[in-house]
Coordinates of C-alpha atoms in Angstrom, one line a residue:
M90 CA 93.7 176.7 -40.7
N91 CA 95.2 178.6 -37.7
K92 CA 91.7 179.0 -36.3
L93 CA 91.1 175.2 -36.7
I94 CA 94.4 174.4 -34.9
S95 CA 93.4 176.8 -32.1
V96 CA 90.1 175.1 -31.7
F97 CA 91.8 171.7 -31.4
S98 CA 94.4 173.1 -29.0
C99 CA 91.7 174.5 -26.7
F100 CA 89.8 171.2 -26.8
A101 CA 93.0 169.3 -25.9
L102 CA 93.6 171.7 -23.0
L103 CA 90.0 171.3 -21.8
L104 CA 90.4 167.5 -21.8
F105 CA 93.7 167.8 -19.8
F106 CA 92.4 170.2 -17.1
S107 CA 89.0 168.4 -16.8
G108 CA 90.8 165.2 -16.0
T109 CA 88.6 163.2 -18.3
K110 CA 91.6 161.3 -19.6
P111 CA 94.6 160.4 -17.4
H112 CA 98.0 161.3 -18.8
F113 CA 99.3 157.7 -18.5
S114 CA 98.2 154.2 -19.4
A115 CA 96.7 151.9 -16.7
P116 CA 98.0 148.4 -16.6
A117 CA 96.7 146.2 -19.4
K118 CA 96.9 143.0 -17.2
A119 CA 94.3 142.8 -14.5
P120 CA 96.0 143.9 -11.3
N121 CA 96.5 141.7 -8.2
I122 CA 95.0 143.3 -5.1
L123 CA 96.5 143.0 -1.6
L124 CA 94.4 144.4 1.3
I125 CA 96.3 144.6 4.6
M126 CA 94.6 145.5 7.8
A127 CA 96.1 146.1 11.2
D128 CA 94.0 145.7 14.4
D129 CA 93.6 148.3 17.1
M130 CA 96.5 150.4 15.8
G131 CA 96.4 154.2 16.2
F132 CA 96.9 156.9 13.6
A133 CA 100.5 157.7 14.7
D134 CA 101.8 154.2 15.3
I135 CA 103.9 153.6 12.2
G136 CA 107.1 155.4 11.1
C137 CA 105.8 157.1 8.0
Y138 CA 102.9 158.6 10.1
G139 CA 105.1 159.8 13.0
S140 CA 106.0 156.9 15.2
E141 CA 109.4 155.9 16.6
V142 CA 108.5 152.2 16.0
A143 CA 110.6 150.7 13.2
T144 CA 108.3 150.0 10.2
P145 CA 110.7 150.1 7.3
N146 CA 108.5 147.9 5.0
L147 CA 105.4 150.1 5.5
D148 CA 107.6 153.2 5.1
R149 CA 108.9 151.7 1.8
L150 CA 105.3 151.2 0.6
A151 CA 104.5 154.8 1.5
A152 CA 107.6 156.2 -0.2
K153 CA 106.7 154.4 -3.4
G154 CA 102.9 155.0 -3.1
I155 CA 100.6 157.7 -1.7
R156 CA 99.4 158.3 1.8
F157 CA 96.0 159.6 3.0
R158 CA 96.0 162.2 5.7
Q159 CA 92.2 161.7 6.1
F160 CA 90.8 158.2 5.8
Y161 CA 88.1 156.9 8.1
N162 CA 87.2 153.5 9.6
N163 CA 84.2 152.6 11.7
A164 CA 85.7 152.9 15.2
R165 CA 85.5 149.2 16.1
C166 CA 86.7 145.8 14.7
C167 CA 83.5 144.2 13.5
P168 CA 81.7 147.2 12.0
T169 CA 84.9 148.2 10.2
R170 CA 85.5 144.7 8.7
A171 CA 81.8 144.5 7.7
S172 CA 82.0 147.8 5.8
L173 CA 85.4 147.2 4.3
L174 CA 84.5 143.8 2.9
T175 CA 81.1 144.8 1.5
G176 CA 81.3 148.4 0.5
V177 CA 78.2 149.4 2.5
Y178 CA 77.5 150.8 5.9
P179 CA 77.9 148.2 8.7
H180 CA 74.2 148.3 9.7
Q181 CA 73.4 147.5 6.1
A182 CA 75.7 144.5 6.2
G183 CA 74.1 143.3 9.5
I184 CA 76.8 144.3 11.9
G185 CA 75.7 147.6 13.3
H186 CA 77.2 146.8 16.7
M187 CA 79.4 143.7 17.0
S188 CA 79.7 140.1 15.8
N189 CA 78.6 137.3 18.0
D190 CA 81.2 135.6 20.2
P191 CA 82.5 132.0 20.1
E192 CA 81.3 131.5 23.7
D193 CA 77.8 132.8 23.1
S194 CA 75.8 132.4 19.9
T195 CA 73.3 135.1 21.1
S196 CA 75.7 137.8 22.1
F197 CA 75.4 140.9 19.8
N198 CA 72.6 139.2 18.0
Y199 CA 69.5 141.3 18.7
N200 CA 67.1 139.8 16.1
L201 CA 67.4 143.1 14.2
P202 CA 68.2 143.4 10.5
G203 CA 71.1 145.8 11.2
Y204 CA 72.3 144.0 14.3
Q205 CA 72.3 140.3 13.5
G206 CA 76.0 139.9 14.3
S207 CA 77.1 138.5 11.0
L208 CA 77.2 139.5 7.4
N209 CA 73.7 139.2 5.9
N210 CA 72.5 138.2 2.5
K211 CA 71.8 141.8 1.4
C212 CA 75.5 142.4 0.9
V213 CA 78.3 140.9 -1.2
T214 CA 82.0 140.7 -0.2
I215 CA 84.9 141.8 -2.3
A216 CA 85.8 138.2 -2.8
E217 CA 82.3 137.4 -4.1
V218 CA 82.5 140.2 -6.6
L219 CA 86.0 139.5 -7.8
K220 CA 85.3 135.8 -8.4
T221 CA 83.1 137.0 -11.2
K222 CA 86.2 138.4 -12.9
G223 CA 88.3 135.3 -12.6
Y224 CA 90.3 136.3 -9.5
Q225 CA 91.5 133.7 -7.0
T226 CA 90.4 135.0 -3.6
L227 CA 92.6 134.4 -0.6
M228 CA 92.5 135.3 3.0
S229 CA 94.8 134.9 6.0
G230 CA 94.0 136.4 9.4
K231 CA 91.1 137.7 11.5
W232 CA 87.5 137.3 10.2
H233 CA 85.3 138.6 13.0
V234 CA 82.1 139.1 10.9
G235 CA 80.3 135.9 11.6
Y236 CA 81.1 132.9 13.8
H237 CA 78.2 130.5 14.5
G238 CA 77.2 128.6 11.4
E239 CA 79.5 127.6 8.6
Q240 CA 77.5 129.7 6.1
R241 CA 79.0 132.8 7.9
W242 CA 82.6 131.8 7.3
P243 CA 85.1 133.1 4.8
M244 CA 84.9 130.3 2.2
Q245 CA 81.1 130.6 2.2
R246 CA 81.5 134.3 1.5
G247 CA 83.6 134.0 -1.6
F248 CA 87.1 133.1 -0.5
D249 CA 88.9 130.2 -2.2
K250 CA 91.4 129.6 0.6
Y251 CA 91.4 130.7 4.2
Y252 CA 93.6 130.5 7.3
G253 CA 93.2 132.4 10.5
L254 CA 90.8 132.9 13.4
L255 CA 87.1 133.6 13.1
A256 CA 86.9 135.3 16.5
G257 CA 88.1 138.8 17.4
A258 CA 91.2 138.1 19.5
T259 CA 93.3 135.2 20.9
N260 CA 96.6 134.5 22.6
Y261 CA 99.3 134.9 20.0
F262 CA 101.3 131.9 21.2
N263 CA 98.5 129.5 21.9
P264 CA 95.2 130.2 20.0
S265 CA 92.8 127.6 21.4
G266 CA 89.2 126.7 21.9
G267 CA 86.6 128.9 20.3
R268 CA 89.4 131.4 19.7
G269 CA 91.5 128.9 17.9
L270 CA 92.5 128.6 14.3
M271 CA 90.9 127.5 11.0
L272 CA 92.4 126.2 7.8
M273 CA 89.8 126.3 5.0
N274 CA 86.7 125.1 6.9
E275 CA 88.5 122.9 9.5
K276 CA 89.8 123.6 13.0
V277 CA 93.5 123.2 13.3
K278 CA 96.0 123.4 16.1
P279 CA 99.0 125.8 16.2
Q280 CA 102.1 124.1 14.8
G281 CA 105.5 124.0 16.4
E282 CA 107.0 125.1 19.7
N283 CA 107.8 128.6 18.4
F284 CA 104.3 129.3 17.0
Y285 CA 103.5 133.0 16.9
L286 CA 100.2 134.1 15.3
T287 CA 101.5 137.1 13.3
D288 CA 104.2 134.8 11.7
A289 CA 101.7 132.1 11.0
I290 CA 99.2 134.4 9.3
T291 CA 102.1 135.5 7.0
D292 CA 103.2 131.9 6.5
Y293 CA 99.9 131.0 5.0
A294 CA 99.6 134.2 3.0
V295 CA 102.9 133.5 1.3
K296 CA 101.9 129.9 0.8
F297 CA 98.6 130.8 -0.8
L298 CA 100.4 133.4 -3.1
D299 CA 103.0 130.9 -4.1
E300 CA 100.4 128.3 -4.9
N301 CA 98.4 130.8 -6.9
K302 CA 101.5 131.6 -9.0
K303 CA 102.3 128.0 -9.7
E304 CA 98.8 126.5 -10.1
S305 CA 96.4 129.2 -11.0
K306 CA 98.2 132.1 -12.7
A307 CA 94.9 134.0 -12.2
P308 CA 95.0 137.5 -10.7
F309 CA 94.7 137.3 -7.0
F310 CA 92.8 139.1 -4.2
M311 CA 94.5 138.6 -0.9
Y312 CA 92.9 139.9 2.3
L313 CA 95.7 139.9 4.9
A314 CA 94.1 140.7 8.3
Y315 CA 96.6 140.8 11.1
T316 CA 95.5 140.7 14.8
S317 CA 98.5 142.9 15.6
P318 CA 98.7 145.0 17.7
H319 CA 95.3 144.1 19.3
W320 CA 95.6 142.9 22.9
P321 CA 96.8 140.6 24.4
L322 CA 100.3 142.1 24.7
N323 CA 102.1 139.0 23.3
A324 CA 105.4 139.7 21.6
L325 CA 108.6 137.9 20.8
E326 CA 111.5 138.6 23.2
A327 CA 113.9 139.7 20.5
D328 CA 111.5 142.3 19.2
V329 CA 110.7 143.6 22.7
K330 CA 114.4 144.1 23.5
K331 CA 114.5 146.8 20.8
Y332 CA 112.1 149.0 22.7
R333 CA 112.5 148.1 26.4
G334 CA 113.6 151.2 28.2
Q335 CA 112.7 153.6 25.4
Y336 CA 109.4 154.6 27.0
K337 CA 110.6 155.6 30.5
K338 CA 110.2 159.3 29.7
G339 CA 106.5 158.7 29.8
W340 CA 103.5 159.3 27.5
K341 CA 103.5 163.1 27.6
A342 CA 107.0 163.3 26.3
L343 CA 106.5 160.7 23.6
R344 CA 103.2 162.3 22.5
Q345 CA 105.0 165.6 22.0
A346 CA 107.8 163.9 20.1
R347 CA 105.4 162.2 17.7
Y348 CA 103.4 165.5 17.3
E349 CA 106.6 167.3 16.2
K350 CA 107.6 164.4 13.9
M351 CA 104.2 164.3 12.3
K352 CA 104.4 168.0 11.5
A353 CA 107.9 167.6 10.0
L354 CA 106.8 164.6 7.9
G355 CA 103.7 166.5 6.6
V356 CA 101.2 164.0 8.2
I357 CA 99.5 166.9 9.9
D358 CA 99.6 170.7 9.1
K359 CA 102.3 172.7 10.9
N360 CA 99.6 174.7 12.5
A361 CA 97.6 171.7 13.7
G362 CA 96.5 171.7 17.3
L363 CA 97.3 169.0 19.8
S364 CA 94.3 167.8 21.9
D365 CA 94.6 167.8 25.6
A366 CA 96.5 164.9 27.2
D367 CA 94.1 162.1 28.3
G368 CA 96.0 159.9 30.6
A369 CA 97.5 159.4 34.1
D370 CA 100.2 161.6 35.5
W371 CA 103.5 159.8 34.7
D372 CA 105.4 161.6 37.4
E373 CA 103.1 160.4 40.1
L374 CA 103.8 156.7 39.3
S375 CA 106.3 154.8 41.3
A376 CA 109.5 153.7 39.7
A377 CA 108.2 150.1 39.6
K378 CA 105.0 151.2 37.9
Q379 CA 106.9 153.3 35.4
D380 CA 109.0 150.2 34.5
E381 CA 105.8 148.2 34.1
M382 CA 104.3 150.8 31.8
D383 CA 107.5 151.0 29.8
H384 CA 107.2 147.2 29.4
R385 CA 103.6 147.4 28.2
M386 CA 104.4 149.9 25.5
A387 CA 107.5 148.0 24.5
L388 CA 105.4 144.9 24.0
Y389 CA 102.9 146.9 21.9
A390 CA 105.7 148.4 19.8
A391 CA 107.2 145.0 19.3
Q392 CA 103.9 143.7 18.0
I393 CA 103.8 146.4 15.3
D394 CA 107.5 145.9 14.5
R395 CA 106.8 142.2 14.0
M396 CA 103.8 142.9 11.8
D397 CA 106.0 145.1 9.6
Q398 CA 108.6 142.4 9.4
N399 CA 106.0 140.0 8.1
I400 CA 104.6 142.5 5.6
G401 CA 108.2 142.7 4.4
R402 CA 108.0 138.9 3.8
V403 CA 104.9 139.3 1.7
I404 CA 106.5 142.1 -0.4
K405 CA 109.6 139.9 -0.9
Q406 CA 107.4 137.1 -2.2
L407 CA 105.7 139.4 -4.6
E408 CA 109.0 140.7 -5.8
T409 CA 110.4 137.2 -6.3
S410 CA 107.3 136.2 -8.3
G411 CA 107.5 139.3 -10.4
E412 CA 104.1 140.5 -9.2
L413 CA 104.8 143.5 -7.1
D414 CA 104.6 146.1 -9.8
N415 CA 101.2 144.9 -10.8
T416 CA 99.8 144.5 -7.3
L417 CA 97.5 147.2 -5.9
I418 CA 98.3 147.3 -2.1
F419 CA 96.2 149.0 0.6
F420 CA 97.3 149.2 4.2
L421 CA 95.0 150.5 7.0
S422 CA 93.8 149.9 10.6
D423 CA 90.4 148.9 11.7
N424 CA 89.9 151.6 14.4
G425 CA 91.8 154.1 16.5
A426 CA 94.0 153.1 19.4
C427 CA 92.4 151.0 22.1
A428 CA 91.9 152.5 25.6
E429 CA 90.4 149.3 27.0
G430 CA 91.9 148.2 30.3
G431 CA 91.8 151.6 32.0
L432 CA 94.4 154.4 32.2
L433 CA 97.3 152.0 33.0
G434 CA 96.2 148.9 31.1
G435 CA 94.6 145.6 31.9
G436 CA 95.8 142.1 32.8
L437 CA 98.2 140.8 35.4
P438 CA 101.6 142.6 35.3
E439 CA 103.4 139.3 36.1
N440 CA 102.2 137.9 32.7
L441 CA 103.9 140.7 30.8
G442 CA 106.7 139.2 28.6
T443 CA 105.4 135.6 29.0
K444 CA 103.3 133.4 26.8
L445 CA 100.4 133.7 29.3
G446 CA 97.5 136.1 29.5
Y447 CA 94.6 137.2 27.3
L448 CA 93.3 140.6 28.6
L449 CA 96.7 142.2 28.7
S450 CA 96.5 145.8 27.3
Y451 CA 98.6 148.9 27.3
G452 CA 95.9 151.3 28.5
Q453 CA 94.4 154.7 27.7
S454 CA 97.5 156.7 28.6
W455 CA 99.5 155.0 25.9
A456 CA 96.6 154.9 23.5
N457 CA 96.4 158.7 23.7
V458 CA 100.0 158.7 22.3
S459 CA 99.0 156.2 19.5
N460 CA 96.2 158.6 18.4
T461 CA 98.4 161.8 18.4
P462 CA 97.2 164.5 17.9
F463 CA 93.5 163.5 18.2
K464 CA 91.2 163.0 21.1
K465 CA 89.1 159.9 22.0
F466 CA 89.8 156.3 21.1
K467 CA 88.3 153.1 19.6
H468 CA 84.5 153.0 20.2
W469 CA 84.2 156.8 19.7
V470 CA 83.7 158.6 16.4
H471 CA 85.8 161.7 17.1
E472 CA 89.0 161.7 15.0
G473 CA 90.9 159.5 17.4
G474 CA 88.4 156.7 17.1
I475 CA 87.9 156.7 13.3
S476 CA 91.1 158.0 11.7
T477 CA 93.5 155.5 10.1
P478 CA 96.6 155.7 8.1
L479 CA 95.9 154.6 4.5
I480 CA 98.9 153.7 2.3
V481 CA 98.2 152.9 -1.4
H482 CA 101.0 151.3 -3.4
W483 CA 100.7 150.5 -7.1
P484 CA 103.9 151.1 -9.1
K485 CA 102.3 150.6 -12.5
A486 CA 99.6 153.1 -12.0
I487 CA 100.7 155.9 -9.6
P488 CA 102.3 158.7 -11.6
Q489 CA 106.0 159.2 -10.8
G490 CA 105.4 162.7 -9.4
R491 CA 102.9 161.4 -6.9
L492 CA 105.2 158.8 -5.3
G493 CA 105.7 159.5 -1.6
K494 CA 103.1 162.2 -1.5
F495 CA 100.0 162.8 0.6
T496 CA 96.5 163.4 -0.5
D497 CA 94.2 165.7 1.5
Q498 CA 91.0 164.3 0.1
Y499 CA 89.1 162.2 2.5
G500 CA 87.6 158.8 2.1
F501 CA 86.0 156.0 4.1
L502 CA 85.8 152.2 4.1
P503 CA 83.2 151.6 1.3
D504 CA 85.5 153.4 -1.0
I505 CA 87.9 150.4 -1.0
M506 CA 85.2 148.1 -2.5
A507 CA 84.3 150.9 -5.0
T508 CA 88.0 151.2 -6.0
I509 CA 88.5 147.5 -6.4
V510 CA 85.4 147.2 -8.5
D511 CA 86.7 150.0 -10.6
V512 CA 90.3 148.7 -11.2
S513 CA 89.1 145.1 -11.8
K514 CA 86.3 146.1 -14.1
A515 CA 84.0 143.9 -12.1
Q516 CA 80.3 144.5 -11.9
Y517 CA 78.8 145.3 -8.5
P518 CA 75.6 143.3 -8.5
S519 CA 72.0 144.4 -7.8
T520 CA 71.1 140.8 -6.9
Y521 CA 73.2 137.9 -5.8
K522 CA 72.1 134.3 -5.2
G523 CA 68.5 135.4 -5.4
N524 CA 68.8 138.2 -2.9
E525 CA 68.5 141.9 -3.6
I526 CA 71.8 143.7 -2.7
V527 CA 72.2 147.0 -1.0
P528 CA 73.7 149.6 -3.5
L529 CA 77.4 150.3 -3.2
Q530 CA 77.9 153.2 -0.8
G531 CA 81.5 154.1 -1.6
K532 CA 83.2 156.1 -4.3
S533 CA 86.3 155.0 -6.3
L534 CA 89.6 156.3 -5.1
L535 CA 91.1 155.6 -8.6
P536 CA 91.2 159.3 -9.6
L537 CA 93.3 160.1 -6.6
I538 CA 95.6 157.2 -7.3
Y539 CA 96.0 158.5 -10.8
G540 CA 96.8 161.9 -9.5
K541 CA 93.6 163.9 -9.9
E542 CA 93.4 165.8 -6.6
T543 CA 89.7 166.5 -6.4
P544 CA 87.1 165.6 -3.7
V545 CA 85.9 162.0 -3.8
H546 CA 82.8 162.8 -1.6
T547 CA 80.3 165.6 -2.1
A548 CA 77.4 164.0 -0.3
P549 CA 77.7 163.4 3.5
V550 CA 79.2 160.3 5.0
F551 CA 78.0 158.9 8.3
W552 CA 79.0 157.0 11.4
E553 CA 77.2 155.4 14.4
H554 CA 78.6 153.0 16.9
E555 CA 77.2 152.5 20.4
G556 CA 75.3 155.7 20.2
N557 CA 78.3 157.7 19.2
A558 CA 77.4 159.5 15.9
A559 CA 79.0 161.7 13.3
V560 CA 78.4 163.2 9.8
R561 CA 81.1 164.7 7.5
Q562 CA 80.3 166.8 4.5
G563 CA 83.1 168.8 2.9
N564 CA 85.2 170.4 5.6
L565 CA 82.5 170.2 8.3
K566 CA 82.1 167.4 10.8
L567 CA 79.2 167.0 13.2
V568 CA 79.9 164.6 16.0
S569 CA 78.4 163.5 19.3
E570 CA 79.4 161.3 22.2
Y571 CA 76.8 159.0 23.7
H572 CA 76.0 159.4 27.4
T573 CA 73.3 157.2 29.0
G574 CA 70.1 159.0 29.8
Q575 CA 71.4 162.3 28.3
P576 CA 70.2 164.1 25.2
V577 CA 72.4 164.3 22.1
Q578 CA 75.0 167.1 22.3
W579 CA 76.2 167.9 18.8
E580 CA 79.6 169.4 18.3
L581 CA 80.6 171.0 15.0
Y582 CA 84.2 171.3 13.6
D583 CA 85.9 172.7 10.5
I584 CA 88.2 169.8 9.9
S585 CA 90.3 171.7 7.3
K586 CA 91.4 174.1 10.0
D587 CA 90.8 172.0 13.2
R588 CA 91.5 168.3 12.6
S589 CA 92.0 167.8 16.3
E590 CA 88.4 169.0 17.1
L591 CA 89.4 171.7 19.5
N592 CA 87.1 174.6 18.4
N593 CA 83.4 173.6 18.6
L594 CA 81.4 175.8 16.2
A595 CA 78.0 174.4 17.1
A596 CA 76.9 177.6 19.0
T597 CA 77.9 179.9 16.2
M598 CA 76.6 177.8 13.3
P599 CA 73.2 176.5 14.5
Q600 CA 71.7 176.2 11.0
K601 CA 74.5 173.9 9.8
V602 CA 74.0 171.8 13.0
A603 CA 70.3 171.5 12.1
E604 CA 71.0 170.7 8.5
L605 CA 73.6 168.0 9.2
S606 CA 71.7 166.5 12.2
A607 CA 68.6 166.2 10.0
A608 CA 70.8 164.4 7.3
Y609 CA 72.0 162.1 10.1
Q610 CA 68.5 161.2 11.2
N611 CA 67.4 160.4 7.6
W612 CA 70.5 158.2 7.1
A613 CA 69.9 156.4 10.5
R614 CA 66.4 155.5 9.5
Y615 CA 67.5 154.4 6.0
V616 CA 70.2 152.0 7.3
G617 CA 68.3 150.7 10.3
V618 CA 70.1 152.4 13.2
I619 CA 68.4 151.8 16.5
P620 CA 68.9 154.3 19.4
Y621 CA 71.7 152.8 21.5
S622 CA 69.6 153.1 24.7
E623 CA 67.1 150.7 23.0
V624 CA 69.8 148.4 21.9
I625 CA 71.0 148.0 25.5
K626 CA 67.4 147.3 26.7
I627 CA 67.0 144.7 23.9
R628 CA 70.3 143.1 24.8
E629 CA 69.3 142.9 28.5
G630 CA 65.9 141.4 27.5
K631 CA 64.0 144.3 28.8
R632 CA 62.4 145.1 25.4
K633 CA 61.5 143.2 22.3
A634 CA 63.3 144.0 19.1
P635 CA 61.2 146.4 16.9
K636 CA 60.5 145.5 13.2
T637 CA 62.9 147.8 11.3
G638 CA 65.7 147.7 8.8
I639 CA 66.5 148.1 5.2

């Protein structure tokens, strides 16, 4: 008898340590899902990841959820959104570079399967998948994965309700023309003298959620895609006042302060390196220029602050309706901080703090702060270009001992689709509306959410944008920066010891460079990557598009 008890005890212990059965019960009711995306926000730009910007609502989600130290996007707006929504690599979804523009139906449309500039018919969106499980699918915010042709719009790709802009950016106070607003499938004008885009996106998100509660009672999927803090630097005066004058010590001092706070919070290891400063010399600027740069950063901070205030409104609505505990919430950014506009930013200084301007940006020197402690920016696939905060909040499922903790396991965008398929018990299709669908490329993060701290990815994951390329497998990352007319120069880093990519191991580990670069080439052929030098020639009309693709 004692021997029998011992056998059963061993078996029970084996089950426990193998993780084959979680030590809690997942929610019986199908969970709601809220996917929140910020736009052009750096890794260190919110409070719970090291920023001085006030983000109490995101900090609250982090304190009652889990945070990822290592989660990756695709370095640019369109490729990220394509991959996030579909669970496949951006080239497989048809947006290997960018989406076409409102002003030009042919821009970023190269007649290539992987570069058509809009979501293709070989992928499905999260909304299309969740509708098969009875979810009401709602979206408010920036689309940017297909503009010309109604068949490319949100409601034609699975969403029941939509409000926002189809394009990539607009003036926050006066969205107009091709960069204007849509409600369902109709163009609409901004309402009221005090219109502000971040507020309006939230107004409709709350409205849609309220309608769902009253009319549908179905579980919902809400994709809340803010344009904040993407340029133009348009912010409300009351929010700007909180930050005006705080940035006159300059970017070097602020970057050091964030670096120290990130170590204290546990966002980065206490021994993590800080990459070299990549900005102008603050002390060489005139007093007037320093004041202008303080103003630019204050506007940027105010945009993030306002976004957080609006996320708080959505959380309050979920609390009021009794849905917060059973809502799985993700928050992330679409790429690293944006260095567009040069070292000191773009746009006319006299437009700062007004309702005018479109190309107003805060510049590379401040973006280097936003990406603390990493190097490079949006467009590149070094850590500064592809690293995003990821907060996951789900009170009914995350074990109590995990709340407020970090995970060191890494993931990337297709994992969001895989996780949503997993928690909703939906079936990811092999065919949809008569089209063969690319297999799901992500892995479910559910084991991490449930507290099982084991690697999600054992096979390599890949990136390519504008010729910038990377592979990550385990702790090793192979990465290269594109330079016109120059051969690829691979760099190799051990991310577990060198997240800031300061110690290039390529010369000492040539076999690993050869192995990972060969894996990259095989992947590139599989998903339909075209060498960026050829993409440029095709775009300029100097070469016909080759027949290639999935």
